[in-house]
Amino acid sequence: MIIKRPHDIQPSEITPRGVYEGRRRFMKLAAAASVLGAGGVLEPARAQEKTLGLPKLGNVAKSRFSTAEPLTAYKHITRYNNYYEFGTDKDDPAEYAGRLKVRPWTLAVEGEVAKPRTFGIEELLKFPLEERIYRLRCVEAWSMVIPWIGFEFNRLAKLVEPTSKAKFVEFVTAVQPDTMPGVHLPVLDWPYVEGLRIDEAMHPLTILAVGLYGEVLPNQNGAPLRLVVPWKYGFKSGKSLARIRFVGEQPKTAWEKANSHEYGFYSNVNPNVDHPRWSQKRERRIPDLFARRETLMFNGYGEQVASLYAGMDLKKFF
Ligand code: MTE
């Protein structure tokens, strides 16, 4: 593997670009498709999913915010991942994230709040859980439909009482040098940090996910706790959260630090604003190999979130 300094890193590495990479992935996808037959497109809705058999989550309510679109199969959700702490290939997280230590786990919530607190994961699992079936649109122009289990971020926020100085929220994910081979490489400026404006964070669609398909999150999907913001590109959804800070200034995110020209702070799904190196107008729904569907403004959640951006030039604040 070639070691690069952060400013040398082409975020094309989160993109199937480049001949050998593209070809390698194509071969893998083609192999997967041949196992599925018929191009791998005919996944029945719940497909009687064979899961990893992780602990089940009880008392999960249905949500009115769920989409009725067919779900992406568990095997694809858990084997086609981006989790650079475990490697940059799509199958690296499934292969290596098993090492991640997810117990004990704490989440520190601090900054511009009246009642800073550290939560144990067991406490967080007691929040009223909902199944939220959301579309996930990756900046690389693929998408999935994922039955997350989680709770609204605003419930957690209310417990720590953000002050009037809290204008943004910074999400800092875990660094475990002994379990994460990727953090020894300068792929990104670790830890992986993401951020939201406070009104985006408090929006009812923004959740902290603790599970999917009825079970606790597999490590490769961000166990034990990750952010999910369905109207933004997938990279905003930091995995394995360790710290949440309410802050006055817009946080510097890991991808902005790596390449601010290509990855903006807002990163709302927007078919009208192309990535500098590829179009964002269409997307490939995993595991389809070739079919492309139109990408929807705000990933189809415009009715709920467009008002957050009233009057903003979304080409400038991309
Ligand atoms: N969080 C951390 N800590 N590290 C990462 O590399 N990748 C992001 C996001 N969260 C990433 C992360 C990207 S690019 C995407 S598309 C989603 O996680 C992928 O989530 P999934 O693998 O569960 O589909």
Short mmCIF file of C-alpha atoms and ligand atoms in Angstrom, two decimals:
data_model
loop_
_atom_site.label_atom_id
_atom_site.label_comp_id
_atom_site.label_asym_id
_atom_site.label_seq_id
_atom_site.Cartn_x
_atom_site.Cartn_y
_atom_site.Cartn_z
CA MET A 1 0.00 0.00 0.00
CA ILE A 2 1.32 3.43 -0.87
CA ILE A 3 1.47 5.71 2.13
CA LYS A 4 0.44 9.24 1.34
CA ARG A 5 0.34 12.43 3.29
CA PRO A 6 -3.19 13.77 3.82
CA HIS A 7 -2.92 16.47 1.15
CA ASP A 8 -1.72 13.88 -1.35
CA ILE A 9 -4.74 11.72 -0.81
CA GLN A 10 -7.16 11.77 -3.62
CA PRO A 11 -10.62 11.27 -2.24
CA SER A 12 -10.99 9.34 -5.47
CA GLU A 13 -9.92 6.60 -3.12
CA ILE A 14 -13.43 6.61 -1.78
CA THR A 15 -14.46 6.37 -5.40
CA PRO A 16 -14.24 3.50 -7.80
CA ARG A 17 -11.94 5.45 -10.13
CA GLY A 18 -8.69 4.43 -11.64
CA VAL A 19 -8.28 1.49 -13.87
CA TYR A 20 -7.01 -1.18 -11.54
CA GLU A 21 -9.26 -0.24 -8.64
CA GLY A 22 -12.33 0.05 -10.78
CA ARG A 23 -11.60 -3.21 -12.48
CA ARG A 24 -10.99 -5.01 -9.22
CA ARG A 25 -14.27 -3.83 -7.77
CA PHE A 26 -16.09 -4.62 -10.95
CA MET A 27 -14.80 -8.17 -10.79
CA LYS A 28 -15.94 -8.47 -7.17
CA LEU A 29 -19.37 -7.09 -7.97
CA ALA A 30 -19.68 -9.30 -11.00
CA ALA A 31 -18.80 -12.32 -8.86
CA ALA A 32 -21.41 -11.30 -6.30
CA ALA A 33 -23.99 -10.81 -9.02
CA SER A 34 -23.36 -14.20 -10.54
CA VAL A 35 -24.05 -15.79 -7.16
CA LEU A 36 -27.32 -13.92 -6.95
CA GLY A 37 -28.28 -14.57 -10.52
CA ALA A 38 -30.14 -12.21 -12.86
CA GLY A 39 -27.65 -9.42 -12.24
CA GLY A 40 -28.39 -9.54 -8.54
CA VAL A 41 -31.32 -7.18 -8.86
CA LEU A 42 -34.19 -9.34 -7.67
CA GLU A 43 -33.93 -9.08 -3.93
CA PRO A 44 -37.32 -9.68 -2.29
CA ALA A 45 -38.35 -6.99 0.20
CA ARG A 46 -37.14 -8.54 3.46
CA ALA A 47 -35.52 -11.48 1.73
CA GLN A 48 -35.86 -13.50 4.97
CA GLU A 49 -32.55 -11.98 5.76
CA LYS A 50 -29.79 -14.12 7.01
CA THR A 51 -28.12 -11.83 9.51
CA LEU A 52 -24.95 -12.23 11.53
CA GLY A 53 -27.09 -13.35 14.47
CA LEU A 54 -25.97 -10.46 16.67
CA PRO A 55 -27.98 -9.58 19.82
CA LYS A 56 -31.52 -8.54 18.94
CA LEU A 57 -32.94 -5.18 19.96
CA GLY A 58 -36.35 -5.33 21.65
CA ASN A 59 -39.19 -2.80 21.90
CA VAL A 60 -38.56 -1.20 18.56
CA ALA A 61 -41.38 1.00 17.27
CA LYS A 62 -42.08 1.63 13.59
CA SER A 63 -41.51 5.15 12.32
CA ARG A 64 -43.61 7.37 10.12
CA PHE A 65 -40.35 8.61 8.59
CA SER A 66 -39.57 5.24 6.99
CA THR A 67 -39.55 4.78 3.24
CA ALA A 68 -41.56 1.91 1.76
CA GLU A 69 -38.88 1.15 -0.84
CA PRO A 70 -37.47 -2.39 -0.95
CA LEU A 71 -34.66 -2.92 1.51
CA THR A 72 -31.09 -3.56 0.50
CA ALA A 73 -30.11 -7.06 1.58
CA TYR A 74 -28.29 -7.43 4.89
CA LYS A 75 -25.33 -9.03 3.17
CA HIS A 76 -24.78 -5.97 1.01
CA ILE A 77 -25.30 -3.49 3.85
CA THR A 78 -22.70 -5.33 5.89
CA ARG A 79 -20.16 -6.22 3.21
CA TYR A 80 -19.96 -3.15 1.04
CA ASN A 81 -18.75 -0.52 3.46
CA ASN A 82 -16.69 2.59 3.92
CA TYR A 83 -14.85 2.55 7.23
CA TYR A 84 -11.37 3.80 6.45
CA GLU A 85 -10.05 3.03 9.91
CA PHE A 86 -10.19 -0.60 8.73
CA GLY A 87 -8.96 -0.09 5.17
CA THR A 88 -10.06 1.62 2.00
CA ASP A 89 -11.49 -1.33 0.08
CA LYS A 90 -15.22 -1.93 0.34
CA ASP A 91 -14.74 -5.38 1.84
CA ASP A 92 -12.03 -4.39 4.33
CA PRO A 93 -14.45 -3.34 7.11
CA ALA A 94 -16.32 -6.67 7.01
CA GLU A 95 -13.01 -8.46 7.16
CA TYR A 96 -11.20 -6.43 9.82
CA ALA A 97 -13.74 -4.52 11.94
CA GLY A 98 -14.44 -7.61 14.02
CA ARG A 99 -11.45 -6.51 16.09
CA LEU A 100 -13.07 -3.26 17.18
CA LYS A 101 -13.62 -3.27 20.95
CA VAL A 102 -17.21 -2.18 21.49
CA ARG A 103 -17.47 -2.89 25.23
CA PRO A 104 -17.05 -1.03 27.47
CA TRP A 105 -18.12 1.98 25.40
CA THR A 106 -18.79 5.51 26.48
CA LEU A 107 -20.00 8.59 24.67
CA ALA A 108 -18.92 11.95 26.08
CA VAL A 109 -21.36 14.80 25.38
CA GLU A 110 -19.86 18.17 26.20
CA GLY A 111 -19.05 21.72 25.10
CA GLU A 112 -21.63 24.50 25.13
CA VAL A 113 -24.10 22.62 27.32
CA ALA A 114 -25.41 23.19 30.84
CA LYS A 115 -25.09 19.52 31.82
CA PRO A 116 -22.15 17.77 30.17
CA ARG A 117 -22.33 14.02 30.62
CA THR A 118 -20.75 10.77 29.69
CA PHE A 119 -23.17 8.02 28.73
CA GLY A 120 -22.45 4.31 28.84
CA ILE A 121 -23.72 2.43 25.79
CA GLU A 122 -26.15 0.52 28.03
CA GLU A 123 -27.85 3.80 28.97
CA LEU A 124 -28.08 4.83 25.34
CA LEU A 125 -29.73 1.54 24.42
CA LYS A 126 -32.55 2.44 26.83
CA PHE A 127 -33.68 5.39 24.69
CA PRO A 128 -37.01 4.67 22.96
CA LEU A 129 -35.86 2.88 19.82
CA GLU A 130 -37.46 3.14 16.40
CA GLU A 131 -36.87 1.39 13.14
CA ARG A 132 -36.10 4.04 10.53
CA ILE A 133 -35.91 2.78 6.99
CA TYR A 134 -33.81 5.42 5.26
CA ARG A 135 -32.17 5.77 1.89
CA LEU A 136 -28.41 6.16 2.22
CA ARG A 137 -26.80 7.98 -0.72
CA CYS A 138 -23.03 7.81 -0.80
CA VAL A 139 -21.04 10.63 -2.41
CA GLU A 140 -19.60 7.93 -4.69
CA ALA A 141 -23.02 7.72 -6.41
CA TRP A 142 -24.27 4.44 -5.00
CA SER A 143 -27.16 4.03 -2.63
CA MET A 144 -28.88 1.56 -0.33
CA VAL A 145 -32.11 1.35 1.69
CA ILE A 146 -31.29 0.49 5.28
CA PRO A 147 -33.61 -0.44 8.18
CA TRP A 148 -31.71 1.35 10.94
CA ILE A 149 -32.70 1.13 14.58
CA GLY A 150 -32.00 4.20 16.61
CA PHE A 151 -33.30 7.26 18.39
CA GLU A 152 -33.52 10.92 17.53
CA PHE A 153 -30.38 12.87 18.33
CA ASN A 154 -32.49 15.67 19.80
CA ARG A 155 -33.52 13.37 22.68
CA LEU A 156 -29.93 13.05 23.77
CA ALA A 157 -29.29 16.75 23.23
CA LYS A 158 -32.17 17.74 25.50
CA LEU A 159 -30.60 15.84 28.39
CA VAL A 160 -27.40 17.90 28.26
CA GLU A 161 -29.20 21.23 27.68
CA PRO A 162 -27.29 23.06 24.94
CA THR A 163 -26.73 26.74 25.73
CA SER A 164 -27.46 29.65 23.37
CA LYS A 165 -23.77 29.55 22.37
CA ALA A 166 -24.20 26.12 20.75
CA LYS A 167 -24.44 26.79 17.01
CA PHE A 168 -22.94 23.57 15.65
CA VAL A 169 -22.38 20.00 16.77
CA GLU A 170 -19.13 18.14 16.26
CA PHE A 171 -19.17 14.34 16.07
CA VAL A 172 -15.86 12.68 16.90
CA THR A 173 -15.47 9.00 16.19
CA ALA A 174 -13.31 6.45 17.98
CA VAL A 175 -9.61 5.86 17.39
CA GLN A 176 -8.38 2.46 18.58
CA PRO A 177 -4.78 2.21 17.36
CA ASP A 178 -4.56 -1.43 18.43
CA THR A 179 -7.63 -2.55 16.48
CA MET A 180 -7.72 -0.08 13.56
CA PRO A 181 -4.91 -0.60 11.06
CA GLY A 182 -6.03 2.41 9.00
CA VAL A 183 -5.32 5.01 11.68
CA HIS A 184 -1.60 4.29 11.34
CA LEU A 185 -1.80 5.63 7.80
CA PRO A 186 -2.30 9.30 6.99
CA VAL A 187 -5.35 8.62 4.82
CA LEU A 188 -7.32 11.18 6.83
CA ASP A 189 -6.48 13.41 9.77
CA TRP A 190 -7.75 11.03 12.47
CA PRO A 191 -10.05 10.94 14.33
CA TYR A 192 -12.80 11.00 11.70
CA VAL A 193 -14.74 14.14 12.58
CA GLU A 194 -18.05 15.29 11.20
CA GLY A 195 -20.29 18.22 11.96
CA LEU A 196 -23.79 19.58 11.61
CA ARG A 197 -25.40 22.95 12.19
CA ILE A 198 -27.41 22.77 15.41
CA ASP A 199 -30.78 22.94 13.63
CA GLU A 200 -29.72 20.08 11.33
CA ALA A 201 -28.62 18.01 14.32
CA MET A 202 -31.88 18.67 16.18
CA HIS A 203 -34.04 17.82 13.17
CA PRO A 204 -36.22 14.75 13.85
CA LEU A 205 -34.71 12.90 10.86
CA THR A 206 -31.23 12.98 12.43
CA ILE A 207 -30.74 9.81 14.41
CA LEU A 208 -28.13 7.96 16.39
CA ALA A 209 -28.31 4.39 15.15
CA VAL A 210 -27.57 1.42 17.38
CA GLY A 211 -28.80 -1.36 15.13
CA LEU A 212 -30.03 -2.56 11.76
CA TYR A 213 -32.28 -5.37 10.61
CA GLY A 214 -33.48 -5.91 14.20
CA GLU A 215 -30.01 -6.55 15.66
CA VAL A 216 -27.26 -4.41 17.17
CA LEU A 217 -24.99 -2.77 14.59
CA PRO A 218 -22.29 -4.94 13.09
CA ASN A 219 -18.89 -3.35 13.74
CA GLN A 220 -18.37 -2.57 10.07
CA ASN A 221 -21.48 -0.38 10.10
CA GLY A 222 -20.30 1.69 13.05
CA ALA A 223 -21.00 -0.25 16.24
CA PRO A 224 -22.00 0.47 18.83
CA LEU A 225 -23.39 3.88 17.87
CA ARG A 226 -23.28 5.97 14.71
CA LEU A 227 -24.82 9.07 13.27
CA VAL A 228 -27.33 8.85 10.39
CA VAL A 229 -28.40 11.99 8.50
CA PRO A 230 -30.44 10.71 5.56
CA TRP A 231 -30.56 13.87 3.41
CA LYS A 232 -26.77 14.22 3.38
CA TYR A 233 -24.10 12.17 1.66
CA GLY A 234 -23.18 9.09 3.65
CA PHE A 235 -19.82 10.39 4.78
CA LYS A 236 -21.56 12.80 7.17
CA SER A 237 -22.69 9.75 9.17
CA GLY A 238 -19.73 9.19 11.49
CA LYS A 239 -19.34 5.64 12.78
CA SER A 240 -18.50 4.41 16.28
CA LEU A 241 -19.02 7.76 17.98
CA ALA A 242 -16.90 8.53 21.02
CA ARG A 243 -17.52 12.23 21.64
CA ILE A 244 -20.12 14.81 20.75
CA ARG A 245 -19.32 18.49 21.24
CA PHE A 246 -21.71 21.41 21.03
CA VAL A 247 -19.64 24.29 19.72
CA GLY A 248 -19.90 27.93 18.65
CA GLU A 249 -17.88 27.67 15.43
CA GLN A 250 -18.37 25.49 12.39
CA PRO A 251 -16.27 22.36 12.99
CA LYS A 252 -13.52 21.38 10.57
CA THR A 253 -14.48 17.97 9.27
CA ALA A 254 -12.04 15.22 8.30
CA TRP A 255 -13.05 15.33 4.63
CA GLU A 256 -12.90 19.11 4.43
CA LYS A 257 -9.38 18.95 5.84
CA ALA A 258 -8.47 16.33 3.25
CA ASN A 259 -9.99 18.23 0.31
CA SER A 260 -12.28 21.21 0.90
CA HIS A 261 -12.62 21.75 -2.84
CA GLU A 262 -14.42 18.43 -3.19
CA TYR A 263 -16.12 17.93 0.18
CA GLY A 264 -18.05 20.78 1.72
CA PHE A 265 -19.40 21.15 5.23
CA TYR A 266 -23.05 20.83 4.24
CA SER A 267 -22.83 17.92 1.80
CA ASN A 268 -26.55 17.78 1.22
CA VAL A 269 -27.46 15.27 -1.46
CA ASN A 270 -27.94 17.54 -4.47
CA PRO A 271 -28.24 16.29 -8.06
CA ASN A 272 -27.69 19.86 -9.28
CA VAL A 273 -24.23 20.21 -7.78
CA ASP A 274 -21.78 17.80 -9.30
CA HIS A 275 -18.73 16.52 -7.52
CA PRO A 276 -15.76 18.21 -9.26
CA ARG A 277 -14.86 14.87 -10.84
CA TRP A 278 -18.23 13.19 -11.48
CA SER A 279 -21.92 13.83 -11.82
CA GLN A 280 -24.28 13.51 -8.87
CA LYS A 281 -27.40 13.36 -11.04
CA ARG A 282 -27.81 9.59 -10.85
CA GLU A 283 -27.01 6.72 -8.55
CA ARG A 284 -26.58 2.96 -8.59
CA ARG A 285 -28.72 1.12 -6.04
CA ILE A 286 -26.58 -1.65 -4.56
CA PRO A 287 -26.32 -4.43 -5.78
CA ASP A 288 -27.42 -3.30 -9.28
CA LEU A 289 -24.40 -3.18 -11.49
CA PHE A 290 -25.46 -0.87 -14.25
CA ALA A 291 -28.95 0.51 -13.69
CA ARG A 292 -28.93 4.14 -12.71
CA ARG A 293 -31.77 5.96 -10.99
CA GLU A 294 -32.27 9.69 -10.64
CA THR A 295 -30.83 11.14 -7.48
CA LEU A 296 -33.44 13.15 -5.61
CA MET A 297 -32.83 16.56 -4.09
CA PHE A 298 -32.00 16.11 -0.39
CA ASN A 299 -32.11 12.37 -1.14
CA GLY A 300 -35.90 12.60 -1.29
CA TYR A 301 -36.28 14.24 2.14
CA GLY A 302 -36.83 17.75 0.77
CA GLU A 303 -40.31 18.11 2.17
CA GLN A 304 -38.91 17.73 5.67
CA VAL A 305 -35.60 19.57 5.38
CA ALA A 306 -35.63 22.09 2.51
CA SER A 307 -36.73 24.88 4.89
CA LEU A 308 -33.44 24.52 6.80
CA TYR A 309 -31.69 25.99 3.76
CA ALA A 310 -34.16 28.68 2.72
CA GLY A 311 -32.32 31.55 1.04
CA MET A 312 -28.97 29.73 0.96
CA ASP A 313 -26.99 29.30 -2.24
CA LEU A 314 -26.49 25.53 -2.18
CA LYS A 315 -23.91 25.71 -4.96
CA LYS A 316 -21.76 27.85 -2.69
CA PHE A 317 -22.59 26.00 0.52
CA PHE A 318 -22.25 22.53 -0.99
N1 MTE B 1 -17.17 6.88 9.79
C1 MTE B 1 -15.88 6.60 10.10
N2 MTE B 1 -15.49 6.68 11.38
N3 MTE B 1 -14.97 6.26 9.15
C2 MTE B 1 -15.31 6.20 7.82
O1 MTE B 1 -14.45 5.89 6.97
N4 MTE B 1 -17.11 6.45 6.14
C3 MTE B 1 -18.30 7.24 5.82
C4 MTE B 1 -19.42 7.04 6.84
N5 MTE B 1 -18.90 7.06 8.20
C5 MTE B 1 -16.66 6.49 7.45
C6 MTE B 1 -17.58 6.81 8.49
C7 MTE B 1 -18.80 7.00 4.47
S1 MTE B 1 -17.85 7.60 3.18
C8 MTE B 1 -20.00 6.39 4.24
S2 MTE B 1 -20.68 6.30 2.67
C9 MTE B 1 -20.74 5.73 5.34
O2 MTE B 1 -20.07 5.80 6.58
C10 MTE B 1 -20.92 4.27 4.98
O3 MTE B 1 -21.70 3.61 5.91
P1 MTE B 1 -22.00 2.06 5.73
O4 MTE B 1 -20.68 1.38 5.52
O5 MTE B 1 -22.68 1.62 6.98
O6 MTE B 1 -22.89 1.94 4.51
#
